[in-house]
XYZ file of C-alpha atoms in Angstrom:
756
model
C -26.538 24.606 4.316
C -23.296 25.871 2.898
C -22.279 26.766 6.538
C -23.496 23.506 8.104
C -23.886 20.782 5.449
C -24.792 18.140 7.996
C -28.141 19.879 8.534
C -30.954 18.611 6.486
C -29.574 16.958 3.347
C -31.583 17.511 0.192
C -34.071 14.700 0.016
C -36.621 16.955 -1.796
C -36.185 15.885 -5.441
C -34.731 18.261 -8.104
C -37.444 19.654 -10.425
C -38.566 17.290 -13.231
C -37.926 19.359 -16.219
C -38.002 17.954 -19.688
C -34.723 16.207 -20.687
C -32.955 19.201 -22.459
C -33.841 21.460 -19.523
C -32.778 19.078 -16.639
C -29.085 19.651 -17.030
C -29.274 23.435 -17.010
C -32.027 23.977 -14.563
C -30.688 21.350 -12.188
C -27.412 23.106 -12.090
C -28.964 26.395 -11.476
C -31.169 25.040 -8.705
C -28.340 23.436 -6.862
C -26.190 26.527 -7.272
C -29.027 28.706 -5.811
C -29.483 26.343 -2.848
C -25.801 26.075 -1.949
C -24.057 29.180 -3.242
C -21.307 26.783 -4.486
C -20.480 27.191 -8.203
C -18.100 24.341 -8.724
C -19.466 20.983 -7.805
C -18.816 17.273 -8.079
C -21.616 14.779 -8.200
C -21.675 10.989 -8.028
C -24.593 8.843 -9.283
C -25.752 5.391 -8.497
C -28.408 3.692 -10.627
C -30.211 1.024 -8.516
C -31.869 -0.399 -11.632
C -28.582 -2.176 -12.208
C -28.400 -3.619 -8.639
C -32.183 -4.272 -8.226
C -31.864 -3.102 -4.633
C -31.756 -0.042 -2.431
C -27.904 -0.417 -2.161
C -27.213 2.738 -4.104
C -29.249 5.034 -1.909
C -27.780 3.433 1.230
C -24.241 3.797 -0.067
C -24.508 7.450 -1.076
C -26.484 8.410 2.087
C -23.662 6.775 4.177
C -21.015 8.630 2.153
C -22.832 11.983 2.553
C -23.183 11.537 6.302
C -19.533 10.378 6.580
C -18.231 13.428 4.670
C -20.481 15.660 6.577
C -19.155 14.525 9.881
C -15.547 14.867 8.761
C -16.285 18.363 7.321
C -17.842 19.476 10.607
C -14.826 18.307 12.571
C -12.194 19.506 10.098
C -13.556 21.583 7.344
C -10.322 21.922 5.406
C -9.764 18.234 5.247
C -12.360 17.289 2.700
C -14.651 18.600 0.032
C -17.821 20.301 1.418
C -20.694 17.857 0.959
C -23.831 19.556 -0.152
C -26.612 17.157 -0.779
C -27.838 13.541 -1.394
C -31.073 12.434 -2.618
C -33.143 10.934 -5.533
C -33.982 12.175 -8.996
C -37.628 13.176 -9.513
C -37.547 11.782 -13.091
C -36.197 8.440 -11.856
C -36.226 7.544 -8.139
C -34.006 4.602 -8.756
C -31.147 7.033 -9.502
C -29.453 8.661 -6.611
C -26.849 11.310 -6.292
C -24.239 12.680 -3.880
C -23.234 16.339 -4.347
C -20.159 18.071 -2.860
C -17.881 20.979 -3.714
C -15.359 20.518 -6.405
C -11.635 20.367 -5.294
C -8.988 20.375 -7.903
C -6.432 17.761 -6.828
C -2.987 16.725 -7.880
C -2.014 13.351 -9.092
C 0.030 12.691 -5.846
C -1.070 11.132 -2.598
C -0.985 13.475 0.481
C 2.312 14.251 1.866
C 4.061 12.525 4.716
C 4.550 15.750 6.545
C 0.784 16.763 6.411
C -1.511 13.749 6.105
C -0.792 12.025 9.422
C -0.937 15.275 11.327
C -4.246 16.255 9.803
C -5.662 12.674 10.488
C -4.585 12.843 14.034
C -6.422 16.220 14.212
C -9.607 14.594 12.868
C -9.363 11.878 15.386
C -8.909 14.347 18.174
C -11.890 16.730 17.271
C -14.230 13.987 15.935
C -15.572 12.628 19.237
C -18.474 10.141 19.489
C -21.762 12.059 20.272
C -22.852 9.471 22.872
C -19.574 7.869 23.904
C -20.348 4.695 22.093
C -18.927 2.946 18.975
C -20.970 3.024 15.781
C -22.581 5.610 13.428
C -25.999 6.965 12.980
C -26.416 5.574 9.411
C -25.129 2.446 7.639
C -21.940 2.923 5.621
C -20.452 0.835 2.892
C -17.319 -1.356 2.959
C -16.896 -2.212 -0.631
C -20.282 -3.405 -1.755
C -21.308 -4.392 1.681
C -23.412 -2.044 3.841
C -22.418 -2.159 7.543
C -25.247 -1.391 10.029
C -22.942 0.398 12.452
C -25.148 -0.413 15.350
C -24.146 1.535 18.433
C -22.210 -0.480 20.967
C -20.616 0.265 24.269
C -17.746 -2.000 23.753
C -15.085 -1.713 20.957
C -14.499 -5.480 21.096
C -18.118 -6.255 20.487
C -18.500 -3.698 17.653
C -15.389 -4.931 15.850
C -16.420 -8.550 16.273
C -19.818 -7.966 14.796
C -18.204 -6.107 11.828
C -15.695 -8.975 11.194
C -18.403 -11.641 11.525
C -20.481 -9.860 8.867
C -17.364 -9.506 6.613
C -16.348 -13.196 6.828
C -19.878 -14.278 5.973
C -20.072 -11.880 3.011
C -16.618 -13.109 1.670
C -17.827 -16.584 1.887
C -20.997 -15.639 -0.025
C -18.866 -14.181 -2.756
C -16.322 -17.092 -3.237
C -17.914 -20.108 -1.628
C -17.197 -21.911 1.691
C -13.509 -23.089 2.130
C -12.587 -24.981 5.346
C -9.443 -22.788 5.811
C -11.430 -19.543 5.744
C -14.037 -20.952 8.096
C -11.259 -21.911 10.568
C -9.687 -18.420 10.226
C -12.978 -16.700 10.854
C -13.696 -18.740 13.994
C -10.115 -18.268 15.290
C -10.351 -14.473 14.719
C -13.732 -13.968 16.326
C -13.223 -16.267 19.305
C -9.509 -15.956 20.133
C -7.691 -13.120 18.264
C -10.125 -10.280 18.844
C -10.680 -10.899 22.580
C -6.935 -11.217 23.008
C -6.029 -7.996 21.249
C -9.021 -5.723 21.779
C -10.247 -6.551 25.292
C -7.135 -5.287 27.014
C -7.764 -1.873 25.489
C -10.857 -1.391 27.870
C -9.920 -3.478 30.868
C -7.260 -3.483 33.691
C -7.756 0.354 34.209
C -7.209 1.164 30.523
C -9.638 2.957 28.268
C -10.005 4.282 24.766
C -12.331 6.936 23.240
C -14.284 6.221 20.179
C -13.307 8.888 17.605
C -14.389 9.714 14.100
C -12.503 7.905 11.342
C -12.564 8.081 7.580
C -12.868 4.271 7.478
C -11.332 3.660 4.031
C -8.215 5.865 3.945
C -6.033 4.099 1.389
C -3.943 6.059 -1.044
C -6.691 6.011 -3.603
C -8.938 7.994 -1.281
C -6.617 10.843 -0.467
C -4.797 13.474 -2.547
C -3.459 17.023 -2.293
C -5.361 20.251 -2.955
C -3.786 21.786 -5.991
C -4.509 25.263 -4.783
C -3.478 25.056 -0.993
C -1.177 22.002 -1.002
C -3.026 20.519 1.933
C -4.207 17.029 2.203
C -7.736 16.175 1.015
C -9.715 13.003 1.723
C -12.818 11.642 -0.011
C -15.072 8.489 -0.496
C -15.353 8.204 3.248
C -17.124 5.217 5.156
C -16.957 6.643 8.620
C -17.785 5.471 12.062
C -16.789 6.303 15.648
C -14.324 3.605 16.542
C -10.753 2.957 17.918
C -8.427 5.422 16.127
C -5.846 2.769 15.239
C -8.442 1.040 13.080
C -7.898 3.808 10.573
C -4.231 2.714 10.147
C -5.224 -0.857 8.982
C -5.202 0.447 5.410
C -1.758 1.894 5.901
C -0.491 -1.446 7.088
C -0.906 -3.058 3.604
C 2.331 -3.432 1.403
C 0.266 -3.130 -1.662
C -0.725 0.522 -0.790
C 1.610 3.517 -1.267
C 0.801 4.870 2.263
C 2.691 2.657 4.400
C 4.822 2.348 7.698
C 6.377 5.796 7.377
C 2.932 7.393 7.626
C 2.006 5.129 10.545
C 5.168 6.246 12.483
C 4.451 9.907 11.715
C 0.858 9.569 12.913
C 1.922 8.036 16.186
C 4.056 11.163 16.824
C 0.829 13.108 16.830
C -1.533 10.657 18.545
C -0.304 8.456 21.412
C -0.452 4.647 21.099
C -3.145 2.871 22.884
C -2.180 0.787 25.789
C -0.908 -1.992 26.038
C 1.632 -0.469 23.672
C 3.363 -3.750 23.087
C 0.280 -5.009 21.216
C 0.027 -2.338 18.656
C 1.840 -4.221 15.897
C -0.588 -7.178 16.224
C -3.532 -4.783 16.494
C -2.677 -3.285 13.126
C -2.315 -6.692 11.544
C -5.863 -7.508 12.864
C -7.260 -4.176 11.516
C -5.782 -4.685 8.160
C -7.622 -7.939 7.860
C -10.827 -5.998 7.582
C -9.396 -4.368 4.503
C -8.301 -7.624 2.989
C -11.691 -9.184 3.520
C -13.396 -6.286 1.804
C -11.124 -6.517 -1.070
C -11.597 -10.296 -1.401
C -15.363 -9.991 -1.241
C -15.489 -7.148 -3.689
C -13.898 -9.223 -6.506
C -16.343 -11.898 -7.490
C -14.637 -14.727 -9.320
C -11.303 -13.171 -8.492
C -8.949 -15.239 -6.187
C -6.201 -12.557 -5.889
C -6.739 -12.364 -2.156
C -6.883 -16.136 -1.617
C -3.295 -16.729 -2.654
C -1.023 -19.631 -2.599
C 1.734 -19.626 0.019
C 4.468 -18.031 -2.040
C 2.057 -15.153 -2.865
C 1.201 -14.879 0.867
C 4.282 -15.404 2.908
C 6.858 -14.628 0.219
C 9.223 -16.355 -2.206
C 12.295 -16.930 0.027
C 10.487 -19.101 2.653
C 8.778 -21.012 -0.025
C 12.007 -21.687 -1.911
C 13.846 -22.706 1.356
C 11.067 -25.052 2.290
C 10.794 -26.676 -1.139
C 14.526 -27.173 -1.526
C 14.808 -28.495 1.973
C 12.074 -31.032 1.104
C 13.818 -32.015 -2.027
C 17.228 -32.381 -0.290
C 15.960 -34.472 2.576
C 13.819 -36.778 0.275
C 16.955 -37.305 -1.824
C 18.869 -38.131 1.315
C 16.102 -40.566 2.443
C 16.254 -42.298 -0.888
C 19.991 -42.697 -0.761
C 19.759 -44.215 2.811
C 16.878 -46.451 1.783
C 18.824 -47.859 -1.167
C 21.968 -48.256 0.911
C 20.268 -50.001 3.762
C 19.098 -52.966 1.808
C 19.783 -54.775 -1.352
C 16.083 -55.092 -1.861
C 14.706 -51.730 -0.558
C 11.006 -51.236 0.176
C 9.051 -50.255 -2.963
C 6.606 -48.325 -0.813
C 9.386 -46.269 0.768
C 11.027 -45.549 -2.587
C 7.603 -44.446 -3.935
C 6.749 -42.136 -1.002
C 10.277 -40.500 -0.864
C 10.271 -40.172 -4.693
C 6.862 -38.331 -4.486
C 8.256 -35.996 -1.805
C 11.303 -35.300 -3.929
C 9.085 -34.444 -6.861
C 6.977 -32.252 -4.717
C 9.964 -30.295 -3.556
C 11.371 -29.933 -7.078
C 8.085 -29.129 -8.990
C 7.245 -26.026 -6.743
C 10.530 -24.351 -7.874
C 9.202 -23.404 -11.230
C 5.931 -21.895 -9.877
C 7.777 -19.727 -7.424
C 10.289 -18.890 -10.094
C 7.492 -17.341 -12.245
C 6.419 -15.413 -9.116
C 9.864 -13.948 -8.758
C 9.783 -12.923 -12.572
C 6.517 -11.150 -12.001
C 7.974 -9.417 -8.929
C 11.010 -7.943 -10.501
C 9.893 -7.223 -14.111
C 7.153 -5.177 -15.656
C 5.192 -6.793 -18.546
C 7.141 -4.868 -21.320
C 10.399 -6.405 -19.943
C 9.230 -9.841 -18.722
C 10.646 -11.823 -21.641
C 14.284 -10.832 -21.113
C 14.025 -11.979 -17.598
C 12.003 -15.118 -18.105
C 14.202 -16.323 -21.129
C 17.498 -16.636 -19.234
C 15.799 -17.960 -16.195
C 14.243 -20.883 -18.033
C 17.243 -21.432 -20.294
C 19.507 -21.757 -17.251
C 17.040 -24.101 -15.506
C 17.042 -26.378 -18.557
C 20.723 -26.905 -18.532
C 19.720 -29.877 -16.306
C 18.031 -31.521 -19.240
C 21.417 -31.440 -20.960
C 23.661 -32.544 -18.091
C 21.230 -34.914 -16.315
C 20.882 -37.563 -19.118
C 24.652 -37.606 -19.702
C 25.432 -37.929 -15.997
C 22.720 -40.564 -15.683
C 24.188 -42.511 -18.634
C 27.793 -42.348 -17.139
C 26.567 -43.457 -13.721
C 24.532 -46.292 -15.168
C 27.380 -47.526 -17.212
C 30.111 -47.228 -14.629
C 28.088 -48.490 -11.641
C 26.572 -51.258 -13.500
C 23.072 -49.987 -13.005
C 23.405 -48.979 -9.246
C 20.926 -46.306 -8.303
C 22.755 -45.363 -5.089
C 25.015 -42.938 -6.935
C 22.010 -41.289 -8.673
C 20.234 -40.521 -5.416
C 23.576 -39.529 -3.719
C 24.337 -37.106 -6.432
C 20.840 -35.584 -6.156
C 21.335 -35.199 -2.385
C 24.618 -33.297 -2.897
C 22.984 -31.082 -5.596
C 19.984 -30.338 -3.361
C 22.237 -29.585 -0.392
C 24.468 -27.146 -2.302
C 21.560 -25.365 -3.886
C 19.868 -25.003 -0.498
C 23.073 -23.480 0.931
C 23.267 -20.945 -1.996
C 19.732 -19.935 -1.430
C 20.143 -19.500 2.352
C 23.244 -17.247 1.714
C 22.169 -15.207 -1.257
C 18.416 -15.330 -2.157
C 16.578 -11.993 -1.306
C 12.821 -11.703 -0.786
C 11.140 -10.362 -3.808
C 7.269 -10.761 -3.209
C 5.664 -7.326 -3.395
C 3.183 -8.155 -0.542
C 6.238 -8.564 1.718
C 8.880 -5.963 0.458
C 6.753 -3.579 -1.538
C 8.803 -2.197 -4.288
C 12.058 -3.471 -2.569
C 12.320 -0.710 -0.026
C 10.801 -2.615 2.795
C 13.245 -4.802 4.789
C 12.162 -7.495 7.093
C 14.343 -7.300 10.276
C 13.854 -11.112 11.067
C 17.439 -12.729 10.279
C 15.856 -15.793 8.593
C 13.851 -13.719 6.134
C 17.067 -12.145 4.784
C 19.965 -13.439 2.852
C 22.571 -14.506 5.411
C 25.354 -12.485 3.810
C 23.225 -9.417 4.929
C 22.962 -10.832 8.520
C 26.668 -11.100 9.182
C 27.918 -9.269 12.270
C 27.510 -5.510 11.533
C 25.041 -5.997 8.643
C 21.805 -6.039 10.694
C 20.976 -2.995 12.673
C 17.959 -3.333 14.901
C 16.275 0.051 15.653
C 14.548 0.967 18.807
C 11.001 -0.082 18.310
C 9.620 2.073 20.883
C 10.908 5.262 19.073
C 8.181 4.878 16.461
C 5.665 3.213 18.582
C 5.494 0.014 16.724
C 7.556 -2.936 15.824
C 9.888 -2.440 12.776
C 9.545 -6.148 11.996
C 7.149 -7.136 9.303
C 3.798 -8.664 10.480
C 4.016 -12.265 11.222
C 3.116 -14.608 8.390
C 1.786 -18.085 8.957
C 3.166 -20.903 6.847
C -0.195 -22.144 5.601
C -1.127 -23.935 2.331
C -4.233 -22.700 0.762
C -6.631 -25.111 -0.722
C -5.605 -26.317 -4.249
C -9.080 -25.331 -5.383
C -7.809 -21.838 -5.622
C -5.390 -22.997 -8.395
C -7.926 -25.347 -10.087
C -10.536 -22.598 -10.250
C -8.285 -20.721 -12.756
C -8.719 -23.575 -15.293
C -12.419 -22.712 -15.837
C -11.883 -19.079 -17.040
C -12.370 -18.871 -20.801
C -9.146 -17.198 -21.636
C -6.960 -19.149 -19.323
C -8.422 -22.559 -20.379
C -7.248 -21.764 -23.948
C -3.872 -20.554 -22.760
C -3.438 -23.735 -20.568
C -4.379 -25.974 -23.475
C -1.774 -24.471 -25.762
C 1.121 -24.508 -23.277
C 0.126 -27.901 -21.697
C -0.311 -29.751 -25.058
C 3.051 -28.664 -26.322
C 4.708 -29.499 -22.986
C 3.113 -33.005 -23.191
C 4.125 -33.422 -26.707
C 7.666 -32.643 -25.861
C 7.576 -34.905 -22.819
C 6.472 -37.822 -25.077
C 9.499 -37.294 -27.286
C 11.792 -37.373 -24.218
C 9.962 -40.480 -22.805
C 10.440 -42.301 -26.087
C 14.170 -41.641 -26.613
C 15.455 -44.697 -24.777
C 13.245 -47.129 -26.461
C 13.919 -45.617 -29.987
C 17.756 -45.375 -29.679
C 18.326 -48.662 -27.731
C 16.477 -50.604 -30.332
C 18.377 -52.796 -32.811
C 17.872 -50.252 -35.629
C 20.213 -47.738 -33.778
C 21.818 -49.894 -31.026
C 22.786 -47.022 -28.631
C 24.306 -47.886 -25.199
C 23.379 -45.956 -21.893
C 25.813 -43.163 -22.503
C 24.852 -42.609 -26.106
C 21.151 -42.570 -25.128
C 22.033 -39.872 -22.657
C 23.845 -37.909 -25.407
C 20.770 -38.323 -27.635
C 18.973 -35.964 -25.350
C 21.416 -33.167 -26.181
C 19.976 -31.847 -29.431
C 16.545 -31.405 -28.045
C 17.917 -29.780 -24.917
C 20.072 -27.381 -26.908
C 17.026 -26.366 -28.919
C 15.215 -25.760 -25.689
C 17.892 -23.490 -24.314
C 18.373 -21.547 -27.558
C 14.686 -21.080 -27.888
C 14.303 -19.759 -24.328
C 16.880 -17.142 -24.829
C 15.722 -15.981 -28.197
C 11.982 -16.135 -27.282
C 12.567 -13.939 -24.247
C 13.910 -11.260 -26.599
C 11.013 -11.782 -29.017
C 8.433 -11.580 -26.272
C 9.639 -8.080 -25.244
C 9.951 -6.930 -28.925
C 6.257 -8.117 -29.668
C 5.078 -6.232 -26.622
C 6.631 -3.048 -27.760
C 5.528 -3.493 -31.255
C 1.852 -3.976 -30.275
C 2.076 -1.023 -27.977
C 3.447 1.149 -30.861
C 0.859 0.179 -33.395
C -1.954 0.834 -30.851
C -0.308 4.150 -29.688
C -0.038 2.902 -26.151
C 2.637 4.170 -23.700
C 4.910 1.718 -21.990
C 5.369 2.239 -18.249
C 8.813 0.683 -17.246
C 8.532 1.651 -13.544
C 4.998 0.834 -12.299
C 4.135 -1.425 -15.236
C 1.346 -0.994 -17.739
C -2.436 -1.270 -17.131
C -3.093 -4.402 -18.913
C -6.886 -3.804 -18.834
C -6.309 -1.419 -21.794
C -3.488 -3.492 -23.446
C -4.160 -6.277 -25.938
C -1.441 -8.398 -24.293
C -2.942 -11.558 -25.993
C -1.957 -10.204 -29.343
C 1.460 -9.279 -28.058
C 2.329 -12.628 -26.458
C 0.969 -14.691 -29.368
C 2.416 -12.711 -32.124
C 4.108 -15.026 -34.677
C 3.102 -18.224 -32.774
C 0.647 -19.216 -35.416
C 3.397 -20.135 -37.925
C 5.239 -21.968 -35.305
C 2.120 -24.095 -34.555
C 1.808 -25.088 -38.210
C 5.530 -25.723 -38.556
C 5.447 -27.894 -35.395
C 2.939 -30.142 -36.994
C 5.324 -30.801 -39.799
C 8.242 -31.412 -37.556
C 6.379 -33.975 -35.396
C 5.148 -35.908 -38.491
C 8.662 -35.859 -39.828
C 10.079 -37.107 -36.512
C 7.414 -39.970 -36.229
C 8.025 -41.328 -39.649
C 11.730 -41.020 -39.548
C 12.009 -43.225 -36.501
C 9.260 -45.468 -37.850
C 11.252 -46.116 -41.048
C 14.622 -46.139 -39.173
C 16.045 -43.135 -41.373
C 19.593 -42.249 -40.562
C 20.007 -41.228 -36.814
C 21.086 -37.664 -37.750
C 17.413 -36.949 -39.060
C 15.441 -37.626 -35.894
C 18.155 -35.938 -33.838
C 17.952 -32.745 -35.921
C 14.180 -32.825 -35.700
C 14.458 -33.187 -31.997
C 16.388 -29.914 -31.843
C 13.702 -28.084 -33.956
C 10.804 -29.573 -31.978
C 12.482 -28.540 -28.718
C 13.008 -25.100 -30.150
C 9.372 -24.702 -31.322
C 7.590 -26.346 -28.335
C 9.648 -24.163 -25.855
C 8.969 -20.969 -27.839
C 5.157 -21.665 -27.648
C 5.254 -22.715 -23.988
C 7.254 -19.615 -23.000
C 5.028 -17.171 -24.870
C 1.863 -18.670 -23.251
C 3.276 -19.117 -19.869
C 4.111 -15.342 -19.846
C 0.568 -14.639 -20.949
C -0.629 -16.624 -18.064
C 1.238 -14.476 -15.621
C 0.068 -11.430 -17.295
C -3.487 -12.528 -16.735
C -2.904 -12.923 -12.963
C -0.404 -10.278 -11.936
C -1.255 -10.403 -8.177
C -1.007 -14.114 -7.815
C 1.695 -15.200 -10.432
C 2.748 -18.305 -8.367
C -0.860 -19.476 -8.111
C -1.373 -19.062 -11.952
C 1.937 -20.832 -12.560
C 1.029 -23.601 -10.315
C -2.170 -24.167 -12.316
C -0.083 -24.331 -15.442
C 2.224 -26.925 -13.886
C -0.731 -28.961 -12.740
C -2.263 -28.954 -16.200
C 1.118 -29.668 -18.023
C 1.958 -32.471 -15.678
C -1.549 -34.062 -15.776
C -1.685 -34.053 -19.585
C 1.900 -35.269 -19.828
C 1.249 -38.108 -17.369
C -1.809 -39.191 -19.286
C -0.022 -39.119 -22.692
C 3.043 -41.033 -21.345
C 0.739 -43.584 -19.717
C -0.868 -44.234 -23.164
C 2.501 -43.931 -25.037
C 3.290 -47.664 -25.318
C -0.212 -48.974 -26.007
C -0.795 -46.300 -28.698
C 2.553 -46.814 -30.408
C 1.988 -50.502 -30.437
C -1.508 -50.079 -32.046
C -0.664 -47.078 -34.374
C 3.006 -47.075 -34.934
C 5.392 -44.248 -34.185
C 4.676 -42.531 -37.379
C 0.957 -42.116 -36.989
C 1.255 -41.612 -33.200
C 3.577 -38.550 -33.445
C 1.598 -37.194 -36.423
C -1.591 -37.394 -34.330
C 0.198 -35.446 -31.479
C 1.284 -32.832 -33.952
C -2.211 -32.434 -35.320
C -3.820 -32.133 -31.931
C -1.380 -29.610 -30.470
C -1.018 -27.652 -33.713
C -4.495 -27.703 -35.076
C -6.371 -27.248 -31.721
C -3.721 -24.817 -30.627
C -4.165 -22.674 -33.722
C -7.937 -22.452 -33.085
C -7.336 -21.515 -29.486
C -4.832 -18.758 -30.495
C -7.335 -17.250 -32.851
C -10.036 -17.160 -30.199
C -7.625 -15.619 -27.727
C -6.564 -12.942 -30.114
C -10.160 -12.076 -30.964
C -11.855 -12.459 -27.507
C -9.007 -12.927 -24.889
C -8.788 -9.278 -23.806
C -12.628 -9.029 -23.358
C -12.744 -12.310 -21.273
C -9.728 -11.211 -19.205
C -11.405 -7.935 -18.297
C -14.693 -9.527 -17.583
C -13.242 -11.908 -15.020
C -11.198 -9.166 -13.303
C -13.778 -6.313 -13.210
C -15.171 -5.423 -9.837
C -18.842 -6.381 -9.265
C -19.808 -3.336 -7.310
C -22.666 -0.714 -7.650
C -22.855 0.884 -11.069
C -21.645 4.478 -10.351
C -20.921 7.266 -12.764
C -19.147 10.378 -11.458
C -19.489 13.823 -12.999
C -17.659 16.994 -12.649
C -19.807 20.086 -12.980
C -16.807 22.270 -13.498
C -15.138 23.172 -16.733
C -11.922 21.861 -15.277
C -11.149 18.113 -15.005
C -10.875 16.631 -11.517
C -7.490 15.199 -11.317
C -6.775 12.647 -8.501
C -4.662 9.664 -7.733
C -7.745 7.402 -7.577
C -7.388 4.065 -9.253
C -9.338 0.991 -10.193
C -10.350 2.550 -13.611
C -12.783 5.003 -11.885
C -14.414 6.978 -14.662
C -15.043 10.706 -14.387
C -16.383 13.084 -16.966
C -16.725 16.645 -17.775
C -20.442 17.527 -17.729
C -22.787 20.381 -18.224
C -25.448 19.065 -15.868
C -26.242 16.504 -13.333
C -28.366 13.935 -15.215
C -26.447 10.590 -15.309
C -25.638 9.239 -18.748
C -26.870 5.707 -19.816
C -24.457 2.848 -19.010
C -20.954 3.587 -17.875
C -20.813 1.018 -15.064
C -17.774 1.430 -12.755
C -17.003 0.809 -9.093
C -18.615 2.310 -6.138
C -15.768 4.570 -5.097
C -14.603 2.434 -2.285
C -11.031 1.609 -2.926
C -9.400 -1.778 -2.387
């Protein structure tokens, strides 16, 4: 068996010794059978899954690794056995030789060449596409039925993946349309030419899940090593689908190197599109593997990039402002319907900017330094709340109430900002540019100052065998249900209440300013009313800057008292970090203080106290509200690091919905209650309920967050039977242990070893 591990895997159960003897005797038995002294074993307990999934998964992995070992023995650990425990037939194992690995992925100089060697030597035993046993893609077992056509085999695989992804997340029309288009149009267009018109391809053995988490470097030899295989005999380029994902560390350079060892299939001009199609398989597997996690059903800015989304939204804003100007100028009595529609489009273009801005912050900053980036960003954005009312007051007074100048000014502003974005805004989305080192060759995807004559250098695409351009991205808007679903998670519901209630509270103050200060008690004119917005706006700006500093300080403080390291390059693993405590630190006192400020503001304007009092209280309430909003908005991004724009959009939707409801009820409630009781009630609801929500978040938030982000795969525990710890670059919190035997411990549920 040591010489030919593909022969007769151990399905004879290990001896059923008493519990203390099992570990020692089992180890000796396996050593006697194999002659291998250092071993690595993986367990699956089907009592958790209530199915035969564990046995199928490990059998598929054993057969996959056996096929790879037979073709290229120095490319993977030697598989030894797979089987069931005599003491518990629901517990299954996979045993292989132990390989001490480094923490690094395989080198560019060695991995592509060795993979090409596997694809050359691992030929199909019958000339067809498939595999002799089912293998797993994520938690889904693929039957791998033998087919004579690659198009047919891949179509069946993708159909099964689309159906499984829908079972995990529910039916969405956009996904259904995508599935139909891929099966009926894309696959025939791209794969049929491989085996028609005098062209042919040979099915070859592939690893099947060769992302950077399933490969490493042998610490003793320096050679590349692969593991956790999910093999089949398929088109060799299918293997490169995992390398065509920007979220992985093995990317385009590895593809180029591989293609220097294994020629590109004809028609060569389709290779870039074929790789996009093959990587869709890996995205579907990732999406289906994360139940209740929408990270792979993103909003447009998370999918196509920040720059195109910014340009689209600002273009919409500028054009809507222009249409408003022309509508007002064309008639002394413009159509109310036209004004309403164009105003809605203007708001749509403007409101998306904040969501995408949060996405940019998540792109360029790690959690430990997010505050210092977010603070200046939001402070700068709120300069408009200072300048806007003053400019509006001046225009209203000088133009005698004409709104033409208002819309005209917004048109000029929108046009100028759009020009600045076109010229200077770079792309930051990680799924587009990776860590910043990936450049998109298309001129419109890059700042125009980089596309000036002499700036853009197009390289010969044929030299590397594939297009240097980034894969095409379709401008599509995902269902808003993806954002709405975030509301119903326990932790995010509390976060959204705190941030939304304080946003709505502040909005009510802003909306009430004209009525308060134009009343006979204060007698302000339009310009003075505009100036009345300044104290609160200054409080907002000051708070944003200082809160950004405090957010980072609190993060480092919590890390220090919990003895947690801070990673300033890759960012910290927040599954182990109590980020809820870091972001909310000190906010409890602010919530209590805010109630007092709101009550004071309401009764001061109710009793017509000197104008300085409510203006000063506006400053403090702007300061306090903004501090709370910024802390919890940052926490919202922390909870959804892969789809920050989606999470931010959810926050915007909640803030705007609650603000709209309160503003609609503002006049009736003030008439019924008076300003004193109304603003006191707002302070009580936002502060009191907010304080309760904060206490729950600090106690249970981390647990809730990890529950909704954990992967719902098979419960697998991996053991090392060596005294040395197996060190690998594997991710997704895969747990490995030192062990003296091969009996699985109770509990310890982790993922099934298939990386996403």
